[in-house]
PDB file of C-alpha atoms in Angstrom:
ATOM      1  CA  MET A  40      33.693  40.901 242.403  1.00 39.00           C
ATOM      2  CA  LEU A  41      32.597  44.531 242.501  1.00 40.00           C
ATOM      3  CA  GLN A  42      29.713  45.639 240.293  1.00 46.00           C
ATOM      4  CA  GLN A  43      29.854  48.944 238.443  1.00 48.00           C
ATOM      5  CA  VAL A  44      26.619  50.996 238.236  1.00 45.00           C
ATOM      6  CA  ASN A  45      26.508  54.571 236.922  1.00 47.00           C
ATOM      7  CA  GLY A  46      30.286  54.794 237.194  1.00 48.00           C
ATOM      8  CA  HIS A  47      30.448  53.617 240.843  1.00 48.00           C
ATOM      9  CA  ASN A  48      31.966  50.371 242.094  1.00 51.00           C
ATOM     10  CA  LEU A  49      29.469  48.755 244.438  1.00 46.00           C
ATOM     11  CA  GLY A  50      30.445  46.069 246.886  1.00 53.00           C
ATOM     12  CA  SER A  51      27.113  45.799 248.677  1.00 60.00           C
ATOM     13  CA  ASP A  52      23.468  46.823 248.599  1.00 71.00           C
ATOM     14  CA  GLY A  53      24.248  49.563 251.081  1.00 69.00           C
ATOM     15  CA  GLN A  54      26.872  51.059 248.817  1.00 69.00           C
ATOM     16  CA  ALA A  55      24.466  50.846 245.869  1.00 68.00           C
ATOM     17  CA  ARG A  56      21.779  52.740 247.762  1.00 70.00           C
ATOM     18  CA  GLU A  57      24.268  55.371 248.877  1.00 68.00           C
ATOM     19  CA  SER A  58      25.519  55.780 245.319  1.00 66.00           C
ATOM     20  CA  LEU A  59      21.964  56.150 244.005  1.00 61.00           C
ATOM     21  CA  ARG A  60      21.198  58.713 246.716  1.00 70.00           C
ATOM     22  CA  GLU A  61      24.216  60.762 245.663  1.00 65.00           C
ATOM     23  CA  ASP A  62      23.164  60.595 242.013  1.00 63.00           C
ATOM     24  CA  LEU A  63      19.666  61.732 242.965  1.00 62.00           C
ATOM     25  CA  GLN A  64      20.957  64.686 244.941  1.00 67.00           C
ATOM     26  CA  GLU A  65      23.301  65.662 242.132  1.00 64.00           C
ATOM     27  CA  PHE A  66      20.531  65.463 239.504  1.00 61.00           C
ATOM     28  CA  LEU A  67      17.804  67.199 241.508  1.00 64.00           C
ATOM     29  CA  GLY A  68      20.095  69.853 242.910  1.00 65.00           C
ATOM     30  CA  GLY A  69      22.213  70.449 239.834  1.00 59.00           C
ATOM     31  CA  GLU A  70      22.165  73.129 237.187  1.00 46.00           C
ATOM     32  CA  VAL A  71      19.749  71.265 234.926  1.00 58.00           C
ATOM     33  CA  LEU A  72      16.361  72.982 234.772  1.00 79.00           C
ATOM     34  CA  LEU A  73      13.951  70.083 235.029  1.00 82.00           C
ATOM     35  CA  TYR A  74      11.194  71.774 233.033  1.00 85.00           C
ATOM     36  CA  GLN A  75      13.540  71.936 230.022  1.00 89.00           C
ATOM     37  CA  LEU A  76      13.843  68.141 229.827  1.00 91.00           C
ATOM     38  CA  ASP A  77      11.350  67.299 227.094  1.00 94.00           C
ATOM     39  CA  ASP A  78      12.185  63.582 227.060  1.00 95.00           C
ATOM     40  CA  LEU A  79      12.193  61.402 230.159  1.00 93.00           C
ATOM     41  CA  THR A  80      15.003  59.303 228.667  1.00 91.00           C
ATOM     42  CA  LYS A  81      17.261  62.276 229.456  1.00 88.00           C
ATOM     43  CA  VAL A  82      16.548  61.866 233.163  1.00 87.00           C
ATOM     44  CA  ASN A  83      19.489  60.268 234.975  1.00 82.00           C
ATOM     45  CA  PRO A  84      19.165  58.344 237.200  1.00 81.00           C
ATOM     46  CA  VAL A  85      15.734  57.111 236.138  1.00 85.00           C
ATOM     47  CA  THR A  86      13.741  56.678 239.330  1.00 85.00           C
ATOM     48  CA  LEU A  87      10.148  57.303 240.279  1.00 88.00           C
ATOM     49  CA  GLU A  88      11.211  60.441 242.131  1.00 86.00           C
ATOM     50  CA  THR A  89      13.236  61.973 239.295  1.00 86.00           C
ATOM     51  CA  VAL A  90      10.553  61.226 236.697  1.00 91.00           C
ATOM     52  CA  LEU A  91       7.773  62.694 238.842  1.00 90.00           C
ATOM     53  CA  ARG A  92       9.875  65.757 239.738  1.00 88.00           C
ATOM     54  CA  CYS A  93      10.575  66.362 236.062  1.00 90.00           C
ATOM     55  CA  LEU A  94       6.881  66.062 235.134  1.00 93.00           C
ATOM     56  CA  GLN A  95       5.910  68.272 238.073  1.00 91.00           C
ATOM     57  CA  SER A  96       8.397  70.949 237.027  1.00 89.00           C
ATOM     58  CA  ARG A  97       7.062  70.938 233.450  1.00 93.00           C
ATOM     59  CA  TYR A  98       3.471  71.012 234.696  1.00 93.00           C
ATOM     60  CA  MET A  99       4.226  74.078 236.832  1.00 90.00           C
ATOM     61  CA  ALA A 100       5.657  75.712 233.698  1.00 91.00           C
ATOM     62  CA  ASP A 101       2.390  74.995 231.808  1.00 93.00           C
ATOM     63  CA  THR A 102       4.115  72.346 229.695  1.00 94.00           C
ATOM     64  CA  PHE A 103       1.770  69.392 229.596  1.00 96.00           C
ATOM     65  CA  TYR A 104       3.394  67.041 227.061  1.00 97.00           C
ATOM     66  CA  THR A 105       6.634  65.135 227.594  1.00 97.00           C
ATOM     67  CA  ASN A 106       8.226  62.406 225.495  1.00 97.00           C
ATOM     68  CA  ALA A 107       9.286  59.112 227.029  1.00 95.00           C
ATOM     69  CA  GLY A 108      11.176  57.638 224.106  1.00 92.00           C
ATOM     70  CA  CYS A 109       8.540  56.712 221.510  1.00 91.00           C
ATOM     71  CA  THR A 110       5.713  57.250 224.030  1.00 95.00           C
ATOM     72  CA  LEU A 111       4.057  60.598 224.755  1.00 97.00           C
ATOM     73  CA  VAL A 112       3.112  61.426 228.348  1.00 97.00           C
ATOM     74  CA  ALA A 113       0.195  63.876 228.614  1.00 96.00           C
ATOM     75  CA  LEU A 114      -0.805  65.622 231.835  1.00 95.00           C
ATOM     76  CA  ASN A 115      -4.338  66.914 232.327  1.00 92.00           C
ATOM     77  CA  PRO A 116      -4.058  70.724 232.844  1.00 92.00           C
ATOM     78  CA  PHE A 117      -7.555  70.888 234.412  1.00 87.00           C
ATOM     79  CA  LYS A 118      -8.048  74.258 232.740  1.00 89.00           C
ATOM     80  CA  PRO A 119      -8.714  75.508 229.203  1.00 89.00           C
ATOM     81  CA  VAL A 120      -5.560  75.959 227.108  1.00 93.00           C
ATOM     82  CA  PRO A 121      -7.039  76.929 223.701  1.00 90.00           C
ATOM     83  CA  GLN A 122      -3.762  78.084 222.167  1.00 93.00           C
ATOM     84  CA  LEU A 123      -2.379  74.584 222.625  1.00 95.00           C
ATOM     85  CA  TYR A 124      -4.856  73.131 220.111  1.00 95.00           C
ATOM     86  CA  SER A 125      -5.396  75.936 217.602  1.00 94.00           C
ATOM     87  CA  PRO A 126      -5.706  75.218 213.843  1.00 91.00           C
ATOM     88  CA  GLU A 127      -2.545  77.277 213.316  1.00 94.00           C
ATOM     89  CA  LEU A 128      -0.589  74.931 215.591  1.00 96.00           C
ATOM     90  CA  MET A 129      -2.032  71.915 213.778  1.00 95.00           C
ATOM     91  CA  ARG A 130      -0.797  73.281 210.463  1.00 93.00           C
ATOM     92  CA  GLU A 131       2.613  74.053 211.972  1.00 96.00           C
ATOM     93  CA  TYR A 132       3.130  70.429 213.011  1.00 96.00           C
ATOM     94  CA  HIS A 133       1.714  69.184 209.711  1.00 95.00           C
ATOM     95  CA  ALA A 134       4.042  71.386 207.639  1.00 94.00           C
ATOM     96  CA  ALA A 135       7.185  70.810 209.714  1.00 96.00           C
ATOM     97  CA  PRO A 136       9.907  68.820 207.895  1.00 95.00           C
ATOM     98  CA  GLN A 137      10.609  66.972 211.147  1.00 95.00           C
ATOM     99  CA  PRO A 138       7.701  67.407 213.575  1.00 95.00           C
ATOM    100  CA  GLN A 139       9.522  65.331 216.191  1.00 93.00           C
ATOM    101  CA  LYS A 140      12.002  68.198 216.487  1.00 93.00           C
ATOM    102  CA  LEU A 141       9.197  70.488 217.683  1.00 96.00           C
ATOM    103  CA  LYS A 142       7.956  70.524 221.261  1.00 96.00           C
ATOM    104  CA  PRO A 143       6.292  67.273 222.377  1.00 97.00           C
ATOM    105  CA  HIS A 144       2.611  67.330 221.474  1.00 97.00           C
ATOM    106  CA  VAL A 145      -0.236  64.989 220.611  1.00 97.00           C
ATOM    107  CA  PHE A 146      -0.097  66.530 217.117  1.00 97.00           C
ATOM    108  CA  THR A 147       3.395  65.032 216.717  1.00 97.00           C
ATOM    109  CA  VAL A 148       1.948  61.563 217.239  1.00 96.00           C
ATOM    110  CA  GLY A 149      -0.938  62.300 214.880  1.00 95.00           C
ATOM    111  CA  GLU A 150       1.341  63.657 212.157  1.00 95.00           C
ATOM    112  CA  GLN A 151       3.799  60.760 212.411  1.00 93.00           C
ATOM    113  CA  THR A 152       1.073  58.152 211.942  1.00 92.00           C
ATOM    114  CA  TYR A 153      -0.388  60.143 209.047  1.00 92.00           C
ATOM    115  CA  ARG A 154       3.013  60.298 207.338  1.00 91.00           C
ATOM    116  CA  ASN A 155       3.507  56.577 207.913  1.00 89.00           C
ATOM    117  CA  VAL A 156       0.369  55.946 205.873  1.00 87.00           C
ATOM    118  CA  LYS A 157       1.369  58.403 203.133  1.00 84.00           C
ATOM    119  CA  SER A 158       4.906  57.052 202.768  1.00 82.00           C
ATOM    120  CA  LEU A 159       3.876  53.476 202.054  1.00 75.00           C
ATOM    121  CA  ILE A 160       3.104  52.261 198.553  1.00 63.00           C
ATOM    122  CA  GLU A 161       0.639  49.788 200.049  1.00 70.00           C
ATOM    123  CA  PRO A 162      -0.863  51.608 203.044  1.00 67.00           C
ATOM    124  CA  VAL A 163      -0.720  49.765 206.354  1.00 80.00           C
ATOM    125  CA  ASN A 164      -3.114  50.545 209.179  1.00 88.00           C
ATOM    126  CA  GLN A 165      -1.711  52.758 211.914  1.00 91.00           C
ATOM    127  CA  SER A 166      -2.894  52.583 215.530  1.00 93.00           C
ATOM    128  CA  ILE A 167      -2.655  55.067 218.376  1.00 95.00           C
ATOM    129  CA  VAL A 168      -3.254  53.717 221.875  1.00 95.00           C
ATOM    130  CA  VAL A 169      -4.601  56.361 224.281  1.00 95.00           C
ATOM    131  CA  SER A 170      -4.450  54.946 227.787  1.00 93.00           C
ATOM    132  CA  GLY A 171      -4.480  56.316 231.314  1.00 91.00           C
ATOM    133  CA  GLU A 172      -6.330  56.271 234.588  1.00 87.00           C
ATOM    134  CA  SER A 173      -9.742  57.795 235.180  1.00 80.00           C
ATOM    135  CA  GLY A 174      -9.720  61.549 234.628  1.00 81.00           C
ATOM    136  CA  ALA A 175      -6.374  61.572 232.828  1.00 89.00           C
ATOM    137  CA  GLY A 176      -7.872  63.108 229.688  1.00 88.00           C
ATOM    138  CA  LYS A 177      -8.234  60.167 227.283  1.00 89.00           C
ATOM    139  CA  THR A 178     -11.490  61.434 225.785  1.00 82.00           C
ATOM    140  CA  TRP A 179     -10.016  64.904 225.253  1.00 87.00           C
ATOM    141  CA  THR A 180      -6.876  63.470 223.645  1.00 92.00           C
ATOM    142  CA  SER A 181      -8.969  61.371 221.255  1.00 88.00           C
ATOM    143  CA  ARG A 182     -10.999  64.445 220.393  1.00 84.00           C
ATOM    144  CA  CYS A 183      -7.814  66.442 219.649  1.00 91.00           C
ATOM    145  CA  LEU A 184      -6.548  63.707 217.344  1.00 92.00           C
ATOM    146  CA  MET A 185      -9.838  63.677 215.435  1.00 85.00           C
ATOM    147  CA  ASN A 186      -9.716  67.457 215.073  1.00 86.00           C
ATOM    148  CA  PHE A 187      -6.159  67.183 213.787  1.00 91.00           C
ATOM    149  CA  TYR A 188      -7.007  64.566 211.154  1.00 88.00           C
ATOM    150  CA  ALA A 189     -10.065  66.526 210.047  1.00 82.00           C
ATOM    151  CA  VAL A 190      -7.712  69.420 209.252  1.00 83.00           C
ATOM    152  CA  VAL A 191      -4.788  67.555 207.657  1.00 86.00           C
ATOM    153  CA  ALA A 192      -6.702  64.725 205.932  1.00 82.00           C
ATOM    154  CA  ALA A 193      -8.744  67.064 203.748  1.00 72.00           C
ATOM    155  CA  SER A 194      -7.705  68.163 200.292  1.00 63.00           C
ATOM    156  CA  PRO A 195      -6.514  71.800 200.401  1.00 65.00           C
ATOM    157  CA  THR A 196      -7.887  72.350 196.889  1.00 61.00           C
ATOM    158  CA  SER A 197     -11.221  70.592 197.330  1.00 67.00           C
ATOM    159  CA  TRP A 198     -13.934  72.320 199.310  1.00 71.00           C
ATOM    160  CA  GLU A 199     -16.039  69.152 199.037  1.00 74.00           C
ATOM    161  CA  SER A 200     -13.260  67.036 200.570  1.00 70.00           C
ATOM    162  CA  HIS A 201     -12.897  69.487 203.420  1.00 72.00           C
ATOM    163  CA  LYS A 202     -16.632  69.438 204.112  1.00 78.00           C
ATOM    164  CA  ILE A 203     -16.686  65.617 204.077  1.00 78.00           C
ATOM    165  CA  ALA A 204     -13.858  65.468 206.613  1.00 74.00           C
ATOM    166  CA  GLU A 205     -15.562  68.114 208.709  1.00 76.00           C
ATOM    167  CA  ARG A 206     -18.880  66.242 208.592  1.00 82.00           C
ATOM    168  CA  ILE A 207     -17.252  62.941 209.582  1.00 81.00           C
ATOM    169  CA  GLU A 208     -15.486  64.635 212.474  1.00 76.00           C
ATOM    170  CA  GLN A 209     -18.747  66.236 213.606  1.00 81.00           C
ATOM    171  CA  ARG A 210     -20.597  62.910 213.469  1.00 84.00           C
ATOM    172  CA  ILE A 211     -17.922  61.311 215.642  1.00 79.00           C
ATOM    173  CA  LEU A 212     -17.973  64.220 218.079  1.00 77.00           C
ATOM    174  CA  ASN A 213     -21.778  64.040 218.210  1.00 84.00           C
ATOM    175  CA  SER A 214     -21.489  60.387 219.180  1.00 87.00           C
ATOM    176  CA  ASN A 215     -19.549  61.363 222.310  1.00 84.00           C
ATOM    177  CA  PRO A 216     -22.481  62.844 224.299  1.00 90.00           C
ATOM    178  CA  VAL A 217     -24.585  59.785 223.451  1.00 93.00           C
ATOM    179  CA  MET A 218     -21.914  57.258 224.420  1.00 91.00           C
ATOM    180  CA  GLU A 219     -21.063  59.241 227.538  1.00 91.00           C
ATOM    181  CA  ALA A 220     -24.731  59.446 228.597  1.00 94.00           C
ATOM    182  CA  PHE A 221     -25.243  55.688 228.283  1.00 94.00           C
ATOM    183  CA  GLY A 222     -21.720  54.583 229.261  1.00 94.00           C
ATOM    184  CA  ASN A 223     -20.247  57.138 231.679  1.00 93.00           C
ATOM    185  CA  ALA A 224     -20.869  57.611 235.377  1.00 94.00           C
ATOM    186  CA  CYS A 225     -19.748  59.697 238.325  1.00 94.00           C
ATOM    187  CA  THR A 226     -17.082  57.865 240.346  1.00 91.00           C
ATOM    188  CA  LEU A 227     -14.994  58.816 243.364  1.00 88.00           C
ATOM    189  CA  ARG A 228     -12.196  60.105 241.127  1.00 82.00           C
ATOM    190  CA  ASN A 229     -13.999  61.503 238.106  1.00 85.00           C
ATOM    191  CA  ASN A 230     -17.442  63.027 237.559  1.00 88.00           C
ATOM    192  CA  ASN A 231     -17.499  61.756 233.974  1.00 88.00           C
ATOM    193  CA  SER A 232     -15.691  58.443 234.053  1.00 88.00           C
ATOM    194  CA  SER A 233     -15.993  56.195 230.993  1.00 88.00           C
ATOM    195  CA  ARG A 234     -17.138  52.750 232.075  1.00 92.00           C
ATOM    196  CA  PHE A 235     -16.355  51.198 228.687  1.00 91.00           C
ATOM    197  CA  GLY A 236     -13.626  51.008 226.079  1.00 90.00           C
ATOM    198  CA  LYS A 237     -13.796  52.748 222.721  1.00 89.00           C
ATOM    199  CA  PHE A 238     -12.169  51.986 219.371  1.00 92.00           C
ATOM    200  CA  ILE A 239     -12.350  54.742 216.748  1.00 90.00           C
ATOM    201  CA  GLN A 240     -11.395  53.940 213.168  1.00 91.00           C
ATOM    202  CA  LEU A 241     -10.799  56.757 210.696  1.00 88.00           C
ATOM    203  CA  GLN A 242     -10.858  55.646 207.067  1.00 88.00           C
ATOM    204  CA  LEU A 243      -8.724  57.293 204.371  1.00 86.00           C
ATOM    205  CA  ASN A 244      -8.745  56.827 200.615  1.00 84.00           C
ATOM    206  CA  ARG A 245      -5.607  56.337 198.533  1.00 81.00           C
ATOM    207  CA  ALA A 246      -5.142  60.090 198.406  1.00 81.00           C
ATOM    208  CA  GLN A 247      -5.013  60.044 202.237  1.00 83.00           C
ATOM    209  CA  GLN A 248      -8.257  62.006 202.508  1.00 83.00           C
ATOM    210  CA  MET A 249     -10.763  61.160 205.222  1.00 83.00           C
ATOM    211  CA  VAL A 250     -13.778  59.405 203.725  1.00 83.00           C
ATOM    212  CA  GLY A 251     -15.362  57.548 206.615  1.00 84.00           C
ATOM    213  CA  ALA A 252     -15.203  56.505 210.239  1.00 86.00           C
ATOM    214  CA  ALA A 253     -16.438  53.787 212.591  1.00 89.00           C
ATOM    215  CA  VAL A 254     -16.746  53.699 216.371  1.00 88.00           C
ATOM    216  CA  GLN A 255     -16.874  50.472 218.354  1.00 90.00           C
ATOM    217  CA  THR A 256     -17.441  50.143 222.092  1.00 90.00           C
ATOM    218  CA  TYR A 257     -16.578  47.224 224.338  1.00 90.00           C
ATOM    219  CA  LEU A 258     -16.386  46.046 227.963  1.00 92.00           C
ATOM    220  CA  LEU A 259     -19.279  48.139 229.239  1.00 93.00           C
ATOM    221  CA  GLU A 260     -19.492  47.923 233.036  1.00 94.00           C
ATOM    222  CA  LYS A 261     -23.029  46.504 233.035  1.00 92.00           C
ATOM    223  CA  THR A 262     -22.939  45.639 236.744  1.00 93.00           C
ATOM    224  CA  ARG A 263     -23.081  49.357 237.548  1.00 94.00           C
ATOM    225  CA  VAL A 264     -26.777  49.336 236.597  1.00 92.00           C
ATOM    226  CA  VAL A 265     -27.620  47.343 239.737  1.00 90.00           C
ATOM    227  CA  CYS A 266     -24.598  47.896 241.982  1.00 92.00           C
ATOM    228  CA  GLN A 267     -22.693  51.139 242.617  1.00 93.00           C
ATOM    229  CA  ALA A 268     -19.852  51.754 245.040  1.00 91.00           C
ATOM    230  CA  PHE A 269     -20.434  54.052 247.990  1.00 90.00           C
ATOM    231  CA  SER A 270     -20.679  57.732 246.955  1.00 91.00           C
ATOM    232  CA  GLU A 271     -20.737  56.806 243.248  1.00 95.00           C
ATOM    233  CA  ARG A 272     -23.623  57.062 240.787  1.00 95.00           C
ATOM    234  CA  ASN A 273     -25.320  55.005 238.113  1.00 95.00           C
ATOM    235  CA  PHE A 274     -24.963  55.845 234.409  1.00 96.00           C
ATOM    236  CA  HIS A 275     -25.694  59.474 233.503  1.00 96.00           C
ATOM    237  CA  ILE A 276     -28.681  58.682 231.281  1.00 95.00           C
ATOM    238  CA  PHE A 277     -30.912  57.684 234.206  1.00 93.00           C
ATOM    239  CA  TYR A 278     -30.295  60.971 236.020  1.00 94.00           C
ATOM    240  CA  GLN A 279     -30.754  62.890 232.766  1.00 95.00           C
ATOM    241  CA  ILE A 280     -34.171  61.311 232.231  1.00 93.00           C
ATOM    242  CA  CYS A 281     -35.263  61.982 235.820  1.00 91.00           C
ATOM    243  CA  LYS A 282     -34.079  65.598 235.788  1.00 92.00           C
ATOM    244  CA  GLY A 283     -34.788  66.559 232.174  1.00 93.00           C
ATOM    245  CA  ALA A 284     -38.001  64.800 231.171  1.00 93.00           C
ATOM    246  CA  SER A 285     -40.982  67.045 230.463  1.00 92.00           C
ATOM    247  CA  GLU A 286     -44.247  66.715 232.360  1.00 91.00           C
ATOM    248  CA  ASP A 287     -45.834  64.773 229.480  1.00 92.00           C
ATOM    249  CA  GLU A 288     -42.796  62.474 229.260  1.00 91.00           C
ATOM    250  CA  ARG A 289     -42.976  61.837 232.996  1.00 89.00           C
ATOM    251  CA  LEU A 290     -46.586  60.746 232.644  1.00 88.00           C
ATOM    252  CA  GLN A 291     -45.750  58.600 229.625  1.00 87.00           C
ATOM    253  CA  TRP A 292     -42.738  56.972 231.327  1.00 87.00           C
ATOM    254  CA  HIS A 293     -44.405  56.674 234.774  1.00 84.00           C
ATOM    255  CA  LEU A 294     -41.905  58.942 236.540  1.00 86.00           C
ATOM    256  CA  PRO A 295     -43.659  60.744 239.416  1.00 86.00           C
ATOM    257  CA  GLU A 296     -42.162  64.131 240.295  1.00 84.00           C
ATOM    258  CA  GLY A 297     -39.802  63.854 243.281  1.00 81.00           C
ATOM    259  CA  ALA A 298     -39.760  60.037 243.306  1.00 83.00           C
ATOM    260  CA  ALA A 299     -36.692  58.370 244.835  1.00 85.00           C
ATOM    261  CA  PHE A 300     -35.032  55.264 243.374  1.00 86.00           C
ATOM    262  CA  SER A 301     -32.740  52.943 245.309  1.00 85.00           C
ATOM    263  CA  TRP A 302     -30.677  52.134 242.221  1.00 87.00           C
ATOM    264  CA  LEU A 303     -30.066  55.824 241.517  1.00 91.00           C
ATOM    265  CA  PRO A 304     -27.894  56.895 244.462  1.00 93.00           C
ATOM    266  CA  ASN A 305     -26.786  60.487 245.065  1.00 92.00           C
ATOM    267  CA  PRO A 306     -29.396  62.105 242.782  1.00 90.00           C
ATOM    268  CA  GLU A 307     -28.973  65.413 244.622  1.00 88.00           C
ATOM    269  CA  ARG A 308     -25.557  65.925 243.032  1.00 87.00           C
ATOM    270  CA  SER A 309     -25.848  68.321 240.117  1.00 86.00           C
ATOM    271  CA  LEU A 310     -23.368  67.645 237.310  1.00 90.00           C
ATOM    272  CA  GLU A 311     -22.725  69.253 233.947  1.00 88.00           C
ATOM    273  CA  GLU A 312     -23.254  65.779 232.457  1.00 89.00           C
ATOM    274  CA  ASP A 313     -26.889  65.692 233.646  1.00 92.00           C
ATOM    275  CA  CYS A 314     -28.117  67.737 230.661  1.00 94.00           C
ATOM    276  CA  PHE A 315     -30.783  65.653 228.908  1.00 96.00           C
ATOM    277  CA  GLU A 316     -31.165  68.130 226.045  1.00 95.00           C
ATOM    278  CA  VAL A 317     -27.506  67.744 224.991  1.00 94.00           C
ATOM    279  CA  THR A 318     -27.963  63.989 224.670  1.00 96.00           C
ATOM    280  CA  ARG A 319     -31.219  64.316 222.729  1.00 96.00           C
ATOM    281  CA  GLU A 320     -29.746  66.933 220.383  1.00 95.00           C
ATOM    282  CA  ALA A 321     -26.716  64.733 219.688  1.00 94.00           C
ATOM    283  CA  MET A 322     -29.016  61.790 218.951  1.00 95.00           C
ATOM    284  CA  LEU A 323     -30.909  63.926 216.430  1.00 95.00           C
ATOM    285  CA  HIS A 324     -27.628  64.854 214.690  1.00 90.00           C
ATOM    286  CA  LEU A 325     -26.811  61.147 214.455  1.00 91.00           C
ATOM    287  CA  GLY A 326     -30.115  60.482 212.699  1.00 92.00           C
ATOM    288  CA  ILE A 327     -32.058  59.157 215.698  1.00 95.00           C
ATOM    289  CA  ASP A 328     -35.404  60.933 215.437  1.00 96.00           C
ATOM    290  CA  THR A 329     -37.655  61.870 218.373  1.00 94.00           C
ATOM    291  CA  PRO A 330     -40.068  58.865 218.129  1.00 94.00           C
ATOM    292  CA  THR A 331     -37.096  56.472 218.082  1.00 95.00           C
ATOM    293  CA  GLN A 332     -35.574  58.283 221.034  1.00 95.00           C
ATOM    294  CA  ASN A 333     -38.799  57.936 222.991  1.00 92.00           C
ATOM    295  CA  ASN A 334     -38.840  54.202 222.282  1.00 90.00           C
ATOM    296  CA  ILE A 335     -35.251  53.949 223.517  1.00 91.00           C
ATOM    297  CA  PHE A 336     -36.078  55.756 226.747  1.00 90.00           C
ATOM    298  CA  LYS A 337     -39.120  53.525 227.254  1.00 83.00           C
ATOM    299  CA  VAL A 338     -36.847  50.487 226.967  1.00 74.00           C
ATOM    300  CA  ARG A 339     -34.436  52.038 229.458  1.00 57.00           C
ATOM    301  CA  ARG A 340     -37.320  52.573 231.846  1.00 51.00           C
ATOM    302  CA  LYS A 341     -38.515  48.973 231.560  1.00 50.00           C
ATOM    303  CA  ALA A 342     -35.118  47.297 231.577  1.00 46.00           C
ATOM    304  CA  ALA A 343     -33.147  49.448 233.981  1.00 44.00           C
ATOM    305  CA  PRO A 344     -33.288  50.730 237.556  1.00 42.00           C
ATOM    306  CA  LEU A 345     -36.166  53.113 236.910  1.00 37.00           C
ATOM    307  CA  THR A 346     -38.597  50.176 236.958  1.00 37.00           C
ATOM    308  CA  PHE A 347     -37.628  48.374 240.099  1.00 35.00           C
ATOM    309  CA  GLY A 348     -35.612  50.765 242.207  1.00 38.00           C
ATOM    310  CA  ARG A 349     -38.216  52.992 243.753  1.00 39.00           C
ATOM    311  CA  ASP A 350     -38.044  53.039 247.554  1.00 42.00           C
ATOM    312  CA  ASP A 351     -41.788  52.542 248.062  1.00 38.00           C
ATOM    313  CA  GLY A 352     -42.173  49.764 245.493  1.00 37.00           C
ATOM    314  CA  PRO A 353     -41.794  49.121 241.786  1.00 36.00           C
ATOM    315  CA  LEU A 354     -43.162  51.551 239.233  1.00 33.00           C
ATOM    316  CA  SER A 355     -44.909  48.945 237.127  1.00 32.00           C
TER     317      SER A 355
END
C-alpha cells in the first residue's frame, strides 16, 4: 500500500526522500520571504534546515523574536537594541486589545500571563519558563520581563504604587550582580555563564499590583570551586577579590600582591564581570553593610580556593 505524505504517494524510503527534497527546494526557492514568517508553524515542510533558514533570515533582518506555536523563540542579537525594549513599546503591548496580533515579542508573553491573572475570579499562579543554552540571553530576557511587570503592574493613579513596583524591580535587579559574582563563571562559550538555576517569583495583590518578590537559586555547580575545565575559570567573585581588593583588605585577607593560585586559572583574562565595586555596591543596595561584606569575603577566603590554591603553598 502506498503512503501519502504532503500530497505525494510514496512507495519507498527513496521516494519519500526525493519528495521531501522537492518540497524543500520549492519552499526555500519560492516566492515566500522567509523573514516575513513570524510563526515557525507556517514553515512547510518542517525540517531542521527550513526552521534554521527562517530564523537566519529573520535575524539578518534584525527580527529577533519568532513564535513557534505557543512558544516564543528569542535570538540573542549580540548588540544593543534599545528601541526593542522601550517603555513606549511596553505600553503598546499592554494596551493592545489582542497583543498576540502584534509582532512576536517577550512582552506578548508577559502581557498574556498578566491578563490570565486579571481575568480569573480566583487568581491562579502563572509561570514563564525561560530556557536556552549558555549565552542565549536568559538573564536578559528575565530582566526584560521584570521591567515589563514593573511598568504594567503599577497603579496608573497611585504614585506610591508605582514607586513600590519600581523599588521591587530595582531590588531584584540589584540581586543580579551579587548572584552572578558568586554563581557565574567564564566558560568556553560564554564569559558570564550562570552555573546555577534561578526562580523569580513576583507577587501581586488582588488589584494586580506588584507588592513583593522572591528569588530562589538552585543546582549551583559547586564542583567548579575545585575543578575547572581547560581554558575556563572559577567563579567571578574570586577574581574580583584578587583584582579589586584594597591594600588594607589584601593585608587583612592575606592576599599578597601578584600571588598565583592553582585553583584560579586564567587570571590574566580581563572581563567586564571582574568589577569588585559593582558587586559591593549591589550588596549595599540589598542591605548588606560593609562589615557584613567583609565577614563574607573572609569566609570565602577560608573556605574557597584562595586558602589552599597558591602555587608555593597554602596561605594559612
